[in-house]
Structures are given as structure tokens and as C-alpha cells.
Amino acid sequence: MAYNGVLSRYGSLLNIPSHTKPITLLEGNTPLIPMPRLAEELGGGFELFVKFEGMNPTGSFKDRGMTVAISEAVGRGAKAVICASTGNTAASAAAYAARAGLRAIVIIPQGKVAAGKLAGAVAYGAQVIQIEGSFDDALSMVVQISQRHPIALVNSLNPYRLEGQKTAAFEICDELGTAPDWLCLPVGNAGNITSYWMGFRQYDSLKQSGLPHILGVQAAGAAPLVLGHPVSNPETVATAIRIGKPARGEEALQAAEQSQGRIIAVTDDEILNAQRWLAANGVWVEPASAAGIAGLAHELRARKIDLKRKRVVAICTGHGLKDPEIIVRRMPIPKVLPVNLTALEALILGEA
Ligand code: AN7
């Protein structure tokens, strides 16, 4: 049967109003890629999978939640949507709003959004506004706008975003037959970790699929949930998770505690190393998306996690194509040759 997106596949399991009018780009159904060599490189003895959420229509996991949030908003007659964003939410909101014929307004922190995300938001026709402040400032502003005007908020404060994002947990259980032993993922505004935990618990109560321990990973320069207080000037190379005051922070801490997992911080170097390891195994993700693997490596190195014969799923939330600059900035300029076969041979064979 043709695949028709997460509302079609899992709508009966989602807590959504009957006025919901499906708007889809056939999001979800993302690959769960076995990573045996990376598991060996990390010490071996366990099974590792990457759930590559960068394969969603706009290149990030946000599409799962956005299809539901926009479908609900359209169903109740909304004509415009707004969000604050570090980039991926903006691109996703813009795409689904375009699909539905709604106006989209996206507010981003000036100069801190990766090129592929900004380009996406523009390409899909959103009104993009930069503010001289952080994501957290932007979020507080859009919340107030949505309270004053008939403009639907599509950040993950919107409960339908979480309903949609739960479907990734369902997919993992359906594919593996059970929940994994550990699930590791990046944490920014903390909507996604909250959604996964909701999804796994719901599936366990319906299908006895079991529950994972959840390892949430923040960037060291933007780690309010590890520090135990908001961070007023968050900073990290992983701009997607450059967030100092997560809207779903309490729920994230609960997910970590209830699952007998934890939330940890890793450095930008650890994140960029993990990005390289993933790419060296054929999966290119944006920096934030490598945080889950970086956190796993961090815990293994410190011998704080025992994965013997365990099954681990790392959520890679966004595609590497979203943030080409991070690679290009460090890349040696590729050699330029004349159209000359001898010179080419010499270079390939290492004689030049
Ligand atoms: C690639 O787009 O917050 O913890 O405004 O883009 O649910 O916030 C993005 C977050 C992880 C963190 N990985 O998820 C936004 C935004 C990527 C992301 C996260 C984001 P949450």
C-alpha cells in the first residue's frame, strides 16, 4: 500500500481533534540504518542503529510534528502560523504552511541559522525575520504574538507537534519488534525527547514493546538541563540546539529520570568528531544531529554505560546538507588541474 505520511499511518494513535484536516508531504517512514562498523569503533559488543530523520521532506524530524500542527491549525480555520526557530522548525513550518496555503512567519536569531535552513524557509515562501537576540528571546516574542493575534503557534509548545513526533518512536518499535535498550538524541528546546518518551510509553502500554533508557545530549555551551538553570548566552557550533531556556525542559528531565537514563553535555569538538564518524560511515548529518552519538561515545569512554549485547538507536535529527558551511569552512580547496590525463594520473597515483 502506498505510504501517505504519519497522520495516515499512525493518526488513530494520536491525540488530535476531529477537525484536523490532513496536510502532508509524506514525512516519516525514515530509514533505521544499521551501523555495525561505527559500533565496533565505539568499542563493540552492542548493536547500533541510526534513525536518519534528515530524510524527512524538509531534511529534519520537525516535519513529523509540523504535519500534525499545521493540519490541526488548518482544520480550525487558521490563516497564518508563526514560530521561533534555530532553523529547522522554520523550514518545516514554511513548507507545510505553503502546502496548506497559509501564511508563515518565522523568527530566527540573527546570523545563527545554517544556510540550508534559511534558504529553505525563503524557498517555501515564509516571511523570515531576524532578531538581534537568541532563540529564547524569539520564542518568548512569538508566544506573545500568538496570544494577541489569530496566528497559530507551531513551536513544540503546540501539543500537536509532540503528537506527530511520537510517531518516530512507533516506527522504531515496529521495525525492531521492541523498543531499543537505549535511545540517544540531541536536546535543544526539548520537544523531541518529550515526544519520544510519550511515544515509547504509549506503545508499551498498547503492545508491551518495552521502554528504552533515554540519553539526552546537550552542547556544553548550551546545557541548561545539565547545569540546572537557564543559560543566558548559549553558544555552540551546533546552532540547531543553541537554546538556553528549553520550553519542554521539565518534561525532558522527567523523561530522563523515568526512563532511568540521563541528560549530559558534550563539547563542540566531541560533536564535530561524531559528525565525522557518522559521515565516514556514509551518514552525513548536521552538527546537532551528531550529539546523540557524541554523547554515547562520551559515556562509553567514561565507562558510565554498559551496552554489552544491548540494542542502541541514535536519532540523527537533521541532514548534513542543512549546514554545508561547517564542512566547507574546514575543507582544503580541491585541487584544480588542466584537462590533462597525465597530470590527473599523477595526482591520483600520488606522484604529484
Ligand atoms: C537538527 O528548529 O529548536 O529538543 O527551532 O534542529 O526538540 O528542540 C531545532 C531543534 C535537534 C533539538 N536536532 O530538538 C528549531 C529547533 C536538530 C534540531 C534539535 C533541533 P528539540
Tab-separated table of C-alpha atoms and ligand atoms in Angstrom:
chain	number	residue	atom	x	y	z
A	1	MET	CA	0.000	0.000	0.000
A	2	ALA	CA	1.258	3.481	-0.798
A	3	TYR	CA	2.800	5.392	2.071
A	4	ASN	CA	0.808	8.522	2.959
A	5	GLY	CA	2.650	10.136	5.859
A	6	VAL	CA	2.499	9.908	9.636
A	7	LEU	CA	-1.117	11.049	10.079
A	8	SER	CA	-2.302	8.384	7.706
A	9	ARG	CA	-0.141	5.658	9.246
A	10	TYR	CA	-0.482	6.485	12.948
A	11	GLY	CA	-3.311	9.026	13.185
A	12	SER	CA	-5.501	6.669	15.218
A	13	LEU	CA	-2.830	6.684	17.945
A	14	LEU	CA	-2.520	10.452	18.099
A	15	ASN	CA	-4.473	12.693	20.448
A	16	ILE	CA	-5.799	15.168	17.884
A	17	PRO	CA	-9.135	16.935	17.425
A	18	SER	CA	-11.649	15.718	14.860
A	19	HIS	CA	-11.412	18.997	12.918
A	20	THR	CA	-7.855	18.076	11.866
A	21	LYS	CA	-7.512	18.312	8.088
A	22	PRO	CA	-4.510	16.318	6.845
A	23	ILE	CA	-1.728	18.337	5.227
A	24	THR	CA	1.168	16.061	4.378
A	25	LEU	CA	4.415	15.899	2.432
A	26	LEU	CA	4.699	12.157	3.115
A	27	GLU	CA	7.002	12.733	6.075
A	28	GLY	CA	8.163	9.923	8.351
A	29	ASN	CA	8.998	6.338	7.382
A	30	THR	CA	12.671	7.281	7.722
A	31	PRO	CA	15.449	4.692	7.480
A	32	LEU	CA	16.733	2.885	10.564
A	33	ILE	CA	20.270	2.253	9.385
A	34	PRO	CA	22.414	-0.467	10.986
A	35	MET	CA	25.855	0.905	11.920
A	36	PRO	CA	27.951	-2.200	12.719
A	37	ARG	CA	31.310	-0.609	11.925
A	38	LEU	CA	30.626	2.504	13.992
A	39	ALA	CA	29.568	0.240	16.887
A	40	GLU	CA	32.935	-1.541	16.605
A	41	GLU	CA	34.762	1.781	16.504
A	42	LEU	CA	32.994	2.759	19.724
A	43	GLY	CA	34.162	-0.422	21.473
A	44	GLY	CA	31.865	-3.093	20.063
A	45	GLY	CA	29.673	-5.699	21.730
A	46	PHE	CA	26.421	-3.906	21.028
A	47	GLU	CA	24.041	-3.273	18.149
A	48	LEU	CA	23.783	0.279	16.854
A	49	PHE	CA	21.232	1.859	14.521
A	50	VAL	CA	20.853	5.395	13.272
A	51	LYS	CA	17.317	6.662	12.717
A	52	PHE	CA	18.058	9.139	9.945
A	53	GLU	CA	15.470	11.853	10.412
A	54	GLY	CA	17.339	14.028	7.932
A	55	MET	CA	15.488	12.005	5.287
A	56	ASN	CA	12.221	13.810	6.002
A	57	PRO	CA	10.834	16.127	3.267
A	58	THR	CA	12.494	19.305	4.577
A	59	GLY	CA	15.534	17.492	5.936
A	60	SER	CA	14.672	17.254	9.626
A	61	PHE	CA	12.485	15.478	12.186
A	62	LYS	CA	10.397	18.617	12.588
A	63	ASP	CA	8.214	17.512	9.658
A	64	ARG	CA	6.593	14.772	11.775
A	65	GLY	CA	5.300	17.326	14.234
A	66	MET	CA	4.639	20.018	11.670
A	67	THR	CA	2.280	17.895	9.568
A	68	VAL	CA	0.081	17.468	12.651
A	69	ALA	CA	0.360	21.049	13.946
A	70	ILE	CA	-0.463	22.529	10.538
A	71	SER	CA	-3.249	20.007	9.889
A	72	GLU	CA	-4.878	20.958	13.188
A	73	ALA	CA	-4.419	24.695	12.544
A	74	VAL	CA	-5.924	24.448	9.054
A	75	GLY	CA	-8.840	22.408	10.383
A	76	ARG	CA	-9.809	25.150	12.820
A	77	GLY	CA	-9.546	27.807	10.152
A	78	ALA	CA	-6.135	29.367	10.871
A	79	LYS	CA	-4.815	31.577	8.092
A	80	ALA	CA	-1.303	32.182	9.425
A	81	VAL	CA	1.290	30.391	11.534
A	82	ILE	CA	4.317	31.645	13.422
A	83	CYS	CA	7.368	30.106	15.062
A	84	ALA	CA	10.703	30.971	16.568
A	85	SER	CA	13.453	28.803	15.233
A	86	THR	CA	17.105	27.886	15.149
A	87	GLY	CA	16.325	26.939	11.540
A	88	ASN	CA	14.768	23.533	11.077
A	89	THR	CA	11.399	24.411	12.549
A	90	ALA	CA	11.354	27.479	10.299
A	91	ALA	CA	11.945	25.460	7.135
A	92	SER	CA	9.412	22.843	8.146
A	93	ALA	CA	6.723	25.358	9.143
A	94	ALA	CA	7.309	27.226	5.879
A	95	ALA	CA	6.921	24.081	3.793
A	96	TYR	CA	3.754	22.797	5.474
A	97	ALA	CA	2.212	26.263	5.533
A	98	ALA	CA	2.931	26.560	1.802
A	99	ARG	CA	1.353	23.167	1.267
A	100	ALA	CA	-1.759	24.323	3.119
A	101	GLY	CA	-1.873	27.781	1.549
A	102	LEU	CA	-1.231	29.543	4.873
A	103	ARG	CA	0.983	32.498	5.603
A	104	ALA	CA	4.127	31.549	7.578
A	105	ILE	CA	6.139	33.947	9.710
A	106	VAL	CA	9.425	32.678	11.134
A	107	ILE	CA	11.601	34.470	13.654
A	108	ILE	CA	15.254	33.495	13.840
A	109	PRO	CA	18.303	34.599	15.830
A	110	GLN	CA	20.379	36.896	13.634
A	111	GLY	CA	23.348	35.244	11.963
A	112	LYS	CA	22.954	31.952	13.836
A	113	VAL	CA	20.941	29.871	11.385
A	114	ALA	CA	22.634	27.444	8.978
A	115	ALA	CA	22.430	28.325	5.288
A	116	GLY	CA	20.330	25.355	4.169
A	117	LYS	CA	17.652	26.104	6.739
A	118	LEU	CA	17.373	29.805	5.970
A	119	ALA	CA	17.328	29.050	2.235
A	120	GLY	CA	14.578	26.509	2.803
A	121	ALA	CA	12.386	28.927	4.733
A	122	VAL	CA	12.817	31.510	1.959
A	123	ALA	CA	12.275	28.999	-0.840
A	124	TYR	CA	8.999	27.817	0.686
A	125	GLY	CA	7.842	31.423	0.828
A	126	ALA	CA	7.867	32.247	4.537
A	127	GLN	CA	8.298	35.756	5.858
A	128	VAL	CA	11.673	35.468	7.596
A	129	ILE	CA	12.540	37.942	10.336
A	130	GLN	CA	15.878	38.005	12.177
A	131	ILE	CA	16.039	39.395	15.686
A	132	GLU	CA	19.051	40.747	17.495
A	133	GLY	CA	18.745	38.133	20.192
A	134	SER	CA	18.701	34.407	20.881
A	135	PHE	CA	16.200	31.680	20.029
A	136	ASP	CA	14.883	32.035	23.567
A	137	ASP	CA	14.140	35.727	23.006
A	138	ALA	CA	12.418	34.870	19.729
A	139	LEU	CA	10.298	32.174	21.357
A	140	SER	CA	9.076	34.482	24.070
A	141	MET	CA	8.094	37.036	21.420
A	142	VAL	CA	6.173	34.608	19.192
A	143	VAL	CA	4.275	33.235	22.185
A	144	GLN	CA	3.057	36.765	22.917
A	145	ILE	CA	2.171	37.417	19.271
A	146	SER	CA	0.150	34.197	19.109
A	147	GLN	CA	-1.751	35.229	22.260
A	148	ARG	CA	-2.628	38.640	20.824
A	149	HIS	CA	-3.470	37.695	17.252
A	150	PRO	CA	-5.160	34.849	15.393
A	151	ILE	CA	-1.816	33.403	14.345
A	152	ALA	CA	-1.192	29.765	15.269
A	153	LEU	CA	1.985	28.980	17.188
A	154	VAL	CA	3.767	25.939	15.721
A	155	ASN	CA	6.724	25.633	18.080
A	156	SER	CA	6.754	22.492	20.207
A	157	LEU	CA	4.764	24.311	22.884
A	158	ASN	CA	1.961	23.376	20.492
A	159	PRO	CA	0.876	19.929	21.770
A	160	TYR	CA	0.167	18.629	18.257
A	161	ARG	CA	3.854	18.942	17.386
A	162	LEU	CA	4.580	16.372	20.105
A	163	GLU	CA	1.753	14.128	18.919
A	164	GLY	CA	3.324	13.985	15.475
A	165	GLN	CA	6.856	13.497	16.717
A	166	LYS	CA	5.768	10.487	18.813
A	167	THR	CA	5.456	8.570	15.548
A	168	ALA	CA	9.232	8.164	15.318
A	169	ALA	CA	9.131	6.030	18.482
A	170	PHE	CA	6.311	3.964	16.960
A	171	GLU	CA	8.334	3.402	13.791
A	172	ILE	CA	11.372	2.222	15.743
A	173	CYS	CA	9.313	-0.289	17.750
A	174	ASP	CA	7.511	-1.501	14.635
A	175	GLU	CA	10.801	-2.031	12.848
A	176	LEU	CA	12.808	-3.611	15.681
A	177	GLY	CA	9.854	-5.505	17.159
A	178	THR	CA	10.573	-3.929	20.555
A	179	ALA	CA	11.929	-0.670	21.934
A	180	PRO	CA	15.740	-0.439	21.928
A	181	ASP	CA	17.646	-0.666	25.224
A	182	TRP	CA	19.000	2.862	24.817
A	183	LEU	CA	17.856	5.791	22.732
A	184	CYS	CA	20.239	8.723	22.378
A	185	LEU	CA	19.350	12.064	20.868
A	186	PRO	CA	20.191	15.778	20.906
A	187	VAL	CA	18.204	18.064	23.200
A	188	GLY	CA	17.512	21.716	22.413
A	189	ASN	CA	14.068	23.060	23.186
A	190	ALA	CA	13.332	19.533	24.473
A	191	GLY	CA	10.204	18.826	22.446
A	192	ASN	CA	11.666	15.803	20.730
A	193	ILE	CA	12.912	13.929	23.813
A	194	THR	CA	9.492	14.582	25.350
A	195	SER	CA	7.760	13.199	22.249
A	196	TYR	CA	9.868	10.046	22.117
A	197	TRP	CA	9.189	9.265	25.752
A	198	MET	CA	5.437	9.802	25.224
A	199	GLY	CA	5.569	7.566	22.159
A	200	PHE	CA	7.503	4.726	23.765
A	201	ARG	CA	5.258	4.725	26.834
A	202	GLN	CA	2.108	4.698	24.716
A	203	TYR	CA	3.398	1.831	22.551
A	204	ASP	CA	4.489	-0.115	25.596
A	205	SER	CA	1.032	0.170	27.158
A	206	LEU	CA	-0.589	-0.913	23.876
A	207	LYS	CA	1.863	-3.526	22.632
A	208	GLN	CA	4.224	-4.318	25.507
A	209	SER	CA	7.096	-3.121	23.335
A	210	GLY	CA	9.243	-2.242	26.362
A	211	LEU	CA	10.909	1.046	27.237
A	212	PRO	CA	14.357	2.408	26.390
A	213	HIS	CA	16.694	4.304	28.656
A	214	ILE	CA	16.961	7.768	27.171
A	215	LEU	CA	20.278	9.571	26.837
A	216	GLY	CA	19.590	13.222	26.031
A	217	VAL	CA	22.593	15.212	24.864
A	218	GLN	CA	23.121	18.970	25.036
A	219	ALA	CA	26.037	21.042	23.799
A	220	ALA	CA	28.300	22.127	26.662
A	221	GLY	CA	27.805	25.816	25.808
A	222	ALA	CA	24.023	25.424	25.800
A	223	ALA	CA	23.322	22.900	28.550
A	224	PRO	CA	20.657	24.353	30.856
A	225	LEU	CA	19.252	20.927	31.705
A	226	VAL	CA	22.659	19.681	32.818
A	227	LEU	CA	23.545	22.843	34.721
A	228	GLY	CA	20.118	23.074	36.336
A	229	HIS	CA	19.491	26.676	35.313
A	230	PRO	CA	18.837	28.698	32.136
A	231	VAL	CA	21.831	29.836	30.096
A	232	SER	CA	21.509	33.457	29.038
A	233	ASN	CA	24.131	33.405	26.253
A	234	PRO	CA	24.062	29.906	24.789
A	235	GLU	CA	26.838	29.211	22.291
A	236	THR	CA	27.683	26.112	20.249
A	237	VAL	CA	28.740	25.094	16.772
A	238	ALA	CA	25.547	23.020	16.768
A	239	THR	CA	23.357	26.065	16.137
A	240	ALA	CA	20.190	23.924	15.996
A	241	ILE	CA	20.479	23.324	19.746
A	242	ARG	CA	21.801	26.759	20.696
A	243	ILE	CA	18.987	27.123	23.249
A	244	GLY	CA	19.350	28.334	26.826
A	245	LYS	CA	15.838	28.010	28.206
A	246	PRO	CA	14.093	24.909	26.829
A	247	ALA	CA	10.324	25.192	26.703
A	248	ARG	CA	9.909	21.486	27.473
A	249	GLY	CA	12.784	21.305	29.947
A	250	GLU	CA	10.769	19.857	32.819
A	251	GLU	CA	9.349	17.114	30.639
A	252	ALA	CA	12.834	16.317	29.316
A	253	LEU	CA	14.193	15.888	32.833
A	254	GLN	CA	11.243	13.646	33.646
A	255	ALA	CA	11.832	11.549	30.531
A	256	ALA	CA	15.459	11.063	31.515
A	257	GLU	CA	14.582	10.176	35.098
A	258	GLN	CA	11.589	7.947	34.404
A	259	SER	CA	13.496	6.034	31.730
A	260	GLN	CA	16.486	5.619	34.028
A	261	GLY	CA	18.558	7.470	31.513
A	262	ARG	CA	20.100	10.907	31.791
A	263	ILE	CA	20.867	14.203	30.121
A	264	ILE	CA	24.533	15.016	29.604
A	265	ALA	CA	26.626	17.685	27.880
A	266	VAL	CA	29.327	17.200	25.245
A	267	THR	CA	31.806	19.688	23.827
A	268	ASP	CA	31.690	21.110	20.314
A	269	ASP	CA	34.798	19.037	19.479
A	270	GLU	CA	33.021	15.861	20.563
A	271	ILE	CA	30.049	16.841	18.395
A	272	LEU	CA	32.198	17.525	15.332
A	273	ASN	CA	34.121	14.262	15.841
A	274	ALA	CA	30.844	12.360	15.956
A	275	GLN	CA	29.723	14.160	12.800
A	276	ARG	CA	32.917	12.923	11.078
A	277	TRP	CA	32.484	9.333	12.318
A	278	LEU	CA	28.928	9.244	11.026
A	279	ALA	CA	29.954	10.671	7.660
A	280	ALA	CA	32.824	8.166	7.485
A	281	ASN	CA	30.118	5.511	7.738
A	282	GLY	CA	28.028	7.073	4.992
A	283	VAL	CA	25.605	9.174	7.039
A	284	TRP	CA	26.163	12.934	6.825
A	285	VAL	CA	24.220	14.835	9.439
A	286	GLU	CA	24.264	18.407	10.666
A	287	PRO	CA	26.339	19.013	13.828
A	288	ALA	CA	23.438	18.999	16.330
A	289	SER	CA	22.309	15.686	14.913
A	290	ALA	CA	25.613	14.073	15.819
A	291	ALA	CA	25.168	14.963	19.500
A	292	GLY	CA	23.467	11.644	20.301
A	293	ILE	CA	26.443	9.642	19.029
A	294	ALA	CA	28.831	12.090	20.698
A	295	GLY	CA	27.016	11.503	23.995
A	296	LEU	CA	27.115	7.752	23.563
A	297	ALA	CA	30.871	7.847	22.892
A	298	HIS	CA	31.318	10.150	25.891
A	299	GLU	CA	29.544	7.743	28.244
A	300	LEU	CA	31.358	4.695	26.841
A	301	ARG	CA	34.738	6.375	27.253
A	302	ALA	CA	33.942	7.284	30.857
A	303	ARG	CA	32.656	3.712	31.412
A	304	LYS	CA	29.375	5.143	32.592
A	305	ILE	CA	27.249	2.952	30.371
A	306	ASP	CA	27.241	-0.802	29.824
A	307	LEU	CA	25.989	-1.724	26.382
A	308	LYS	CA	27.007	-5.378	26.296
A	309	ARG	CA	24.598	-7.196	23.963
A	310	LYS	CA	22.340	-4.146	24.034
A	311	ARG	CA	20.494	-2.514	21.176
A	312	VAL	CA	21.033	1.219	20.754
A	313	VAL	CA	19.267	3.692	18.471
A	314	ALA	CA	20.783	7.123	17.846
A	315	ILE	CA	18.426	9.741	16.448
A	316	CYS	CA	20.093	11.823	13.748
A	317	THR	CA	17.663	14.687	13.596
A	318	GLY	CA	18.760	16.674	10.534
A	319	HIS	CA	20.611	16.269	7.242
A	320	GLY	CA	24.207	17.402	6.711
A	321	LEU	CA	23.093	19.367	3.665
A	322	LYS	CA	21.408	21.826	6.026
A	323	ASP	CA	24.744	23.159	7.201
A	324	PRO	CA	27.314	22.931	4.403
A	325	GLU	CA	29.384	25.811	5.799
A	326	ILE	CA	30.585	23.817	8.754
A	327	ILE	CA	32.307	21.433	6.325
A	328	VAL	CA	33.362	23.965	3.708
A	329	ARG	CA	34.981	26.198	6.329
A	330	ARG	CA	37.490	23.480	7.252
A	331	MET	CA	37.824	21.958	3.826
A	332	PRO	CA	41.008	22.298	1.765
A	333	ILE	CA	40.109	23.791	-1.621
A	334	PRO	CA	40.009	20.848	-4.050
A	335	LYS	CA	42.994	20.778	-6.409
A	336	VAL	CA	42.421	22.264	-9.867
A	337	LEU	CA	44.041	20.604	-12.879
A	338	PRO	CA	44.178	21.416	-16.560
A	339	VAL	CA	42.417	18.962	-18.855
A	340	ASN	CA	45.464	16.701	-18.897
A	341	LEU	CA	45.282	12.956	-18.354
A	342	THR	CA	48.940	12.618	-17.342
A	343	ALA	CA	48.554	15.239	-14.616
A	344	LEU	CA	45.363	13.556	-13.417
A	345	GLU	CA	47.026	10.137	-13.312
A	346	ALA	CA	49.994	11.563	-11.445
A	347	LEU	CA	47.712	13.117	-8.844
A	348	ILE	CA	45.544	10.025	-8.362
A	349	LEU	CA	48.576	7.759	-8.076
A	350	GLY	CA	50.231	10.122	-5.647
A	351	GLU	CA	53.140	11.098	-7.882
A	352	ALA	CA	52.451	14.811	-7.954
B	1	AN7	C1	18.729	19.108	13.946
B	1	AN7	O1	14.394	24.428	14.617
B	1	AN7	O2	14.626	24.176	18.018
B	1	AN7	O3	14.985	19.361	21.675
B	1	AN7	O4	13.892	25.897	16.120
B	1	AN7	O5	17.089	21.322	14.561
B	1	AN7	O6	13.010	19.139	20.172
B	1	AN7	O7	14.252	21.289	20.302
B	1	AN7	C2	15.612	22.760	16.426
B	1	AN7	C3	15.993	21.761	17.246
B	1	AN7	C4	17.863	18.607	17.456
B	1	AN7	C5	16.556	19.743	19.165
B	1	AN7	N1	18.374	18.455	16.242
B	1	AN7	O8	15.234	19.292	19.246
B	1	AN7	C6	14.344	24.799	15.786
B	1	AN7	C7	14.849	23.909	16.849
B	1	AN7	C8	18.123	19.352	15.276
B	1	AN7	C9	17.319	20.460	15.549
B	1	AN7	C10	17.073	19.671	17.786
B	1	AN7	C11	16.792	20.629	16.838
B	1	AN7	P1	14.305	19.795	20.412
